[in-house]
XYZ file of C-alpha atoms in Angstrom:
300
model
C -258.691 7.715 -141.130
C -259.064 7.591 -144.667
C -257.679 4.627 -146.609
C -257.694 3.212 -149.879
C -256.816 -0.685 -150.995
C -255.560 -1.699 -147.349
C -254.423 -5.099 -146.809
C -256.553 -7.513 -144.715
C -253.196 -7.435 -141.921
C -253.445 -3.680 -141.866
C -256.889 -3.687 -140.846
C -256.753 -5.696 -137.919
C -254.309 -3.492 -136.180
C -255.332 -0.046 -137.183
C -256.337 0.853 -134.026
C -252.839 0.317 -132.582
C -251.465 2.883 -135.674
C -254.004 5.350 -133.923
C -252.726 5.327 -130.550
C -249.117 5.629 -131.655
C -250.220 9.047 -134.326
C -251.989 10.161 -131.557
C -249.027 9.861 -129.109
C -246.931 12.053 -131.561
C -249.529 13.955 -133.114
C -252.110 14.745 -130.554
C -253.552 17.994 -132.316
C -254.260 15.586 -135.342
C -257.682 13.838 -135.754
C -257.555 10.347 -136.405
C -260.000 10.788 -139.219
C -257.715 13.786 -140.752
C -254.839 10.949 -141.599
C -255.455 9.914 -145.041
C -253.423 6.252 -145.472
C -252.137 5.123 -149.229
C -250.531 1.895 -149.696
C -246.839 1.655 -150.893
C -245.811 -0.377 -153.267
C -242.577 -2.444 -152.896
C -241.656 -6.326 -152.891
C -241.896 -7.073 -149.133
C -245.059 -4.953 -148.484
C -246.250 -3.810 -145.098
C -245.403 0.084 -146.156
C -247.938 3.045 -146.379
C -248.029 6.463 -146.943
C -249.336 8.996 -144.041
C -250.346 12.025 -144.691
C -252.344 14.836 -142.800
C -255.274 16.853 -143.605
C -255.766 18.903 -140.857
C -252.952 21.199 -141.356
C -251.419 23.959 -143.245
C -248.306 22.643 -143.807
C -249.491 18.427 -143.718
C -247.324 15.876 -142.440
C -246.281 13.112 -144.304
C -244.958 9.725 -142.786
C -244.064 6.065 -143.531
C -245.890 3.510 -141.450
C -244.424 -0.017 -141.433
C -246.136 -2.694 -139.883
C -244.980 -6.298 -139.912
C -247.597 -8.537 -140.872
C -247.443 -12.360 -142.217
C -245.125 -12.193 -145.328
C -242.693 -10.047 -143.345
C -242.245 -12.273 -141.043
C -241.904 -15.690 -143.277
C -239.171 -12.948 -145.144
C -237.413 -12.663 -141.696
C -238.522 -8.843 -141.342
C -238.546 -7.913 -137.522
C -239.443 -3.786 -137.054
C -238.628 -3.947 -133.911
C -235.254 -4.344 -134.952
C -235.259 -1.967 -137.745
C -236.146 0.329 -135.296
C -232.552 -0.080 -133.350
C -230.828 0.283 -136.418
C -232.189 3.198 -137.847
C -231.949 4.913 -133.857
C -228.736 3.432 -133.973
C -227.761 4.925 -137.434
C -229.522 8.475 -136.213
C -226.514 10.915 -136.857
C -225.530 9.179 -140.205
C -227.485 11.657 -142.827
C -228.552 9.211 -145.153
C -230.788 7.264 -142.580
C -234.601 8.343 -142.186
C -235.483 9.895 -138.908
C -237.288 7.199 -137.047
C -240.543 9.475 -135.366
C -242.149 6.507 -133.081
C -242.170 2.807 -132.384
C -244.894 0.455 -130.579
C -245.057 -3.796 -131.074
C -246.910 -3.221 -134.343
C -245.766 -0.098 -135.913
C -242.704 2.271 -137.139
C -243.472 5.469 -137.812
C -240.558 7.115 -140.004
C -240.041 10.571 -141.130
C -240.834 11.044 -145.180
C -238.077 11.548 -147.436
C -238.587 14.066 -149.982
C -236.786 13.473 -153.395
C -236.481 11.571 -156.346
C -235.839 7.776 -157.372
C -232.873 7.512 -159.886
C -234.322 6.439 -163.226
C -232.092 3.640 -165.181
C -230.099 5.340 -167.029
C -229.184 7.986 -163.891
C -228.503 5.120 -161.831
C -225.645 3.301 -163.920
C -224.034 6.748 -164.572
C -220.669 7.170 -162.876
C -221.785 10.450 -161.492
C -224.315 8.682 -159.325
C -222.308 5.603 -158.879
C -219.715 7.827 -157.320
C -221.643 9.430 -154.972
C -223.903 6.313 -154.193
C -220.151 4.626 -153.550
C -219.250 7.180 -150.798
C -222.238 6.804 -149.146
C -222.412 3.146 -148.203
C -218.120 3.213 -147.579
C -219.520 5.824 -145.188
C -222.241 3.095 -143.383
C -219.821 0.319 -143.441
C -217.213 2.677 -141.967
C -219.904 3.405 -139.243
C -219.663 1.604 -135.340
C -221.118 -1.218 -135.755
C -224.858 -2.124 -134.622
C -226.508 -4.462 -132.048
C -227.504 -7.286 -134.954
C -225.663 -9.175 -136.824
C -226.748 -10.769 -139.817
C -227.035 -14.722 -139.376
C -227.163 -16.108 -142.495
C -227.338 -19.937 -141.762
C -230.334 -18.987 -139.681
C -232.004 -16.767 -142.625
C -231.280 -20.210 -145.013
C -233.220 -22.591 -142.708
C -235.539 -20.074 -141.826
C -236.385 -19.718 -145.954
C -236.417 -23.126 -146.363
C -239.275 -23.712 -143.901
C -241.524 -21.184 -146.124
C -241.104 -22.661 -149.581
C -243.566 -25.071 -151.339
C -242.575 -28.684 -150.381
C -243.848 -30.016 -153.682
C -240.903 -28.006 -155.257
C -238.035 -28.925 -152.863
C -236.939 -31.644 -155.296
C -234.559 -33.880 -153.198
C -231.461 -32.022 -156.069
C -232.811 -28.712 -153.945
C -232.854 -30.733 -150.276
C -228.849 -31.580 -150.996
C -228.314 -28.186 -152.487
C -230.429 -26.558 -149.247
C -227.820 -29.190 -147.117
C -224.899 -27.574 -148.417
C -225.509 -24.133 -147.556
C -227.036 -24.945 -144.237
C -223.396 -26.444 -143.616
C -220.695 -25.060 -145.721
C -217.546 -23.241 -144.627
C -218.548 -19.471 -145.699
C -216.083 -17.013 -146.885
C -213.609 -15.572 -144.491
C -214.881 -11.889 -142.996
C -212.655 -9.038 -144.471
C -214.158 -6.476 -142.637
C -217.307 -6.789 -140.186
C -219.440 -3.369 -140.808
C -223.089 -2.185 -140.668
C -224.820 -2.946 -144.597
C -228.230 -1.861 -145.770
C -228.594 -5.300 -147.640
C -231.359 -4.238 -150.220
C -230.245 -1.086 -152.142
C -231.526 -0.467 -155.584
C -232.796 2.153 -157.353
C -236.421 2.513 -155.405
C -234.956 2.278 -152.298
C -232.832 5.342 -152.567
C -234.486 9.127 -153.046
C -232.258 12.158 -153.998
C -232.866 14.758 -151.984
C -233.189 18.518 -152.742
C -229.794 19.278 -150.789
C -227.956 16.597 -152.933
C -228.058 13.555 -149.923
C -228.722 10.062 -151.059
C -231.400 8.927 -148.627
C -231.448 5.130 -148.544
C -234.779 3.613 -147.499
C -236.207 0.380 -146.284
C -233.903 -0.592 -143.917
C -235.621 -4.263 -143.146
C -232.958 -6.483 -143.971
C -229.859 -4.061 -142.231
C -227.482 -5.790 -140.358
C -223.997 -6.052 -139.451
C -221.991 -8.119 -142.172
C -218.932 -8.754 -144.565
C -218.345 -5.976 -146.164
C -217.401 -8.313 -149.288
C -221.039 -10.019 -149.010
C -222.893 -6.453 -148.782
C -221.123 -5.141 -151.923
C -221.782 -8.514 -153.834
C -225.322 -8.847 -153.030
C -225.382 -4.994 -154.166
C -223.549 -5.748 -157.492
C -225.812 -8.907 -158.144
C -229.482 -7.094 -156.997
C -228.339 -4.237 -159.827
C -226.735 -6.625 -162.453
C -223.651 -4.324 -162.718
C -221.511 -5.207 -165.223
C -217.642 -6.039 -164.423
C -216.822 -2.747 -165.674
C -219.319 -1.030 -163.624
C -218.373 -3.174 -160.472
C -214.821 -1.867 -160.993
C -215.887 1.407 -161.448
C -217.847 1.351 -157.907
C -214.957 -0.394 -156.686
C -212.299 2.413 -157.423
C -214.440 4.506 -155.726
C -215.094 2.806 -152.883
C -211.535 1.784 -151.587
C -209.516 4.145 -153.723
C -211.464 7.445 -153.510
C -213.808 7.442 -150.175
C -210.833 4.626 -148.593
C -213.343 2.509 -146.942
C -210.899 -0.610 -147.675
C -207.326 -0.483 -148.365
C -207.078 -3.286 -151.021
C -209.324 -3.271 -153.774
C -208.092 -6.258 -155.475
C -208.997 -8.277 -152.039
C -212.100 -7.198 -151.721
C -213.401 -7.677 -155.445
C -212.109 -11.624 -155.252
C -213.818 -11.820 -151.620
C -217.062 -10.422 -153.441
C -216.853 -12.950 -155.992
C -216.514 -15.670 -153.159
C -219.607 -14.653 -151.766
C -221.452 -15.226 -154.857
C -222.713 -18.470 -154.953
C -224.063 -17.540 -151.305
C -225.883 -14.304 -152.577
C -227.438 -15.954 -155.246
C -228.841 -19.167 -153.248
C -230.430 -16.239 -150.573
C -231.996 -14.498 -153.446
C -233.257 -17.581 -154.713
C -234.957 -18.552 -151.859
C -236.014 -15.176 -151.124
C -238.432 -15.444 -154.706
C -239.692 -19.177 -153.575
C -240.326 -17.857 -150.385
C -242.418 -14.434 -152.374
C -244.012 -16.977 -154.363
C -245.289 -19.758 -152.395
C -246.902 -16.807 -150.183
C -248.424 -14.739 -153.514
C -248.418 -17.581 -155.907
C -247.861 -14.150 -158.287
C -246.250 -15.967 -161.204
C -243.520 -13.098 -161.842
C -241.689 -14.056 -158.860
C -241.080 -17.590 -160.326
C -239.775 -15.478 -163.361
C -237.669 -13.774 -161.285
C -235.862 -16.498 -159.845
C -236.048 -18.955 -163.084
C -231.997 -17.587 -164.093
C -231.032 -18.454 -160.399
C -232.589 -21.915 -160.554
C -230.835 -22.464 -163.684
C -227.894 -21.236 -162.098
C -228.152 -24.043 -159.485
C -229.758 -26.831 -162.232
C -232.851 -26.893 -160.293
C -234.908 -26.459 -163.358
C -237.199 -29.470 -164.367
C-alpha cells in the first residue's frame, strides 16, 4: 500500500485495514491501494483508491484512533447508523466493518462553496433533506448529552478550568434541559464540507460520527449556530422545513425551542474546541472558541 503523510495511529493498525480490503476486494493487491489522508477537524479519514484496475475503486477508511475517542467518536456505532440509515439516499453505502475500521463507499460530487451554500436554492433543498432524516424510524443510539459534557470535561487542560468554568461545567452537568418536541434521527455536524452534490442532484451528507437520535429543536440549532445563519436565513430554512417538506407542524414552536437549546449548543461546541486544543495545542482552535468563551465570560 502506498501512503503519503499517515498519522502515527494509522500505522499501527494498517495491517488490520488489509485484512478487511482484502475481505471485500480479494482480486486487489494490497500494494495496488494507494492511501491519501483527508483532511477534516476530527481526523481519522483517508482516501482509498485502487491501482490495479480499469475502472479503480475509491473508498473512505475511518479508523478511530486517540482524538476520536477523547471527541466521543465510536465507528462501531457509526457503522449501525449508517446500516441503519441504508435505504435513506443521502447516507453513504457502508462497504465493510471490523474493530478498527469502516470502509464506506465514495461519494462523487461537489462541496457547496459559500456563497452556493447560503442561497435559498440550496437551503431549500438541503431543508428537505434533513426533515426527511428526522422524519426517518428512529435508530438504536440516542444522543446523551450529560454524558458527552462530563466526558469533555475530563479531556480539557486543568490549568484552564478556572473554578468560573468548574461552576459553569456544574450547571450543565445538572440543569433541567429543554423539553423534547420531537425525538428523531440528526446528523449533528452538517456544514458545507460535509455535504457533496451529486451528479443526479442528491445531497449526500458525510461524516456521520456524531449521528444520533435527538430533539429535533437541538439538531436544527446546533445546525443554525455551526453555519452562523442569520435570523433571516434561519426563517428561511425554517419555512421550508415545517411549511414546505411538513416535517413539524408548528414552526413558531420549534424556532423558540431552537433558541432554548442555545445556550446548550454553544457550551458543547465550546468544549468541543478545548477538547481539539488541549490534544493539538494548534492555536486556531483557541481562536475558534475565543467568541464562545466570551459568550460564557470565561475570558481572562
Amino acid at each position: 500500500m502506498k501512503s503519503f503523510g499517515l498519522e502515527n495511529t494509522v500505522l499501527s493498525n494498517t495491517h488490520s485495514l488489509f485484512l478487511l480490503l482484502k475481505q471485500h476486494f480479494p482480486l486487489i493487491l494490497t500494494q495496488n491501494w494507494e492511501m491519501l489522508p483527508l483532511s477534516g477537524l476530527s481526523g481519522g479519514s483517508y482516501l482509498l483508491q485502487s491501482q490495479q484496475m480499469d475502472n479503480p475503486i475509491r473508498l473512505i477508511a475511518r479508523t478511530e484512533g486517540k482524538t476520536q475517542s477523547a471527541l466521543y467518536v465510536d465507528r462501531r456505532k457509526e457503522a449501525s447508523i449508517l446500516r441503519q440509515l441504508h435505504n435513506c439516499p443521502f447516507v453513504p453505502k457502508v462497504i465493510g466493518h471490523n474493530s478498527q475500521w469502516l470502509l464506506l463507499d465514495w461519494c462523487d460530487g461537489q462541496h457547496p462553496d459559500p456563497t452556493t451554500f447560503v442561497s435559498e436554492n440550496f437551503q431549500s433543498h438541503l431543508a428537505k433533506t434533513i426533515a426527511q432524516l428526522h422524519c426517518s424510524p428512529l435508530l438504536g443510539y440516542r444522543l446523551q448529552l450529560r454524558d458527552e459534557i462530563a466526558h469533555y470535561g475530563g479531556f480539557i487542560d486543568v490549568k484552564r478550568f478556572s473554578p468560573r468554568w468548574k461552576r459553569l461545567h456544574h450547571h450543565f452537568l445538572f440543569a433541567t434541559m429543554p423539553k423534547t418536541l420531537k425525538l428523531a434521527p440528526a446528523h449533528m455536524d452538517i456544514h458545507a464540507k460535509n455535504i457533496v452534490s451529486s451528479k443526479t442532484g442528491t445531497l449526500m451528507l458525510l461524516d456521520w460520527e456524531y449521528a444520533a437520535n435527538t430533539d429535533i429543536a437541538f439538531s436544527l440549532e446546533t445546525y443554525f449556530q455551526f453555519n452562523h445563519l442569520t435570523d433571516k436565513q434561519r426563517q428561511f430554512f425554517l419555512t421550508q422545513y415545517c411549511d414546505i417538506a411538513g416535517a413539524y407542524r408548528n414552526k413558531q414552536q420549534l424556532n423558540h425551542h431552537c433558541k432554548l437549546w442555545a445556550p446548550w449548543v454553544k457550551y458543547m461546541t465550546l468544549m468541543w474546541y478545548e477538547v481539539q486544543w488541549n490534544e493539538s495545542h494548534l492555536p486556531h482552535f483557541l481562536l475558534s472558541s475565543q467568541s464562545l468563551r466570551q459568550y460564557f465570560g470565561l475570558l481572562a
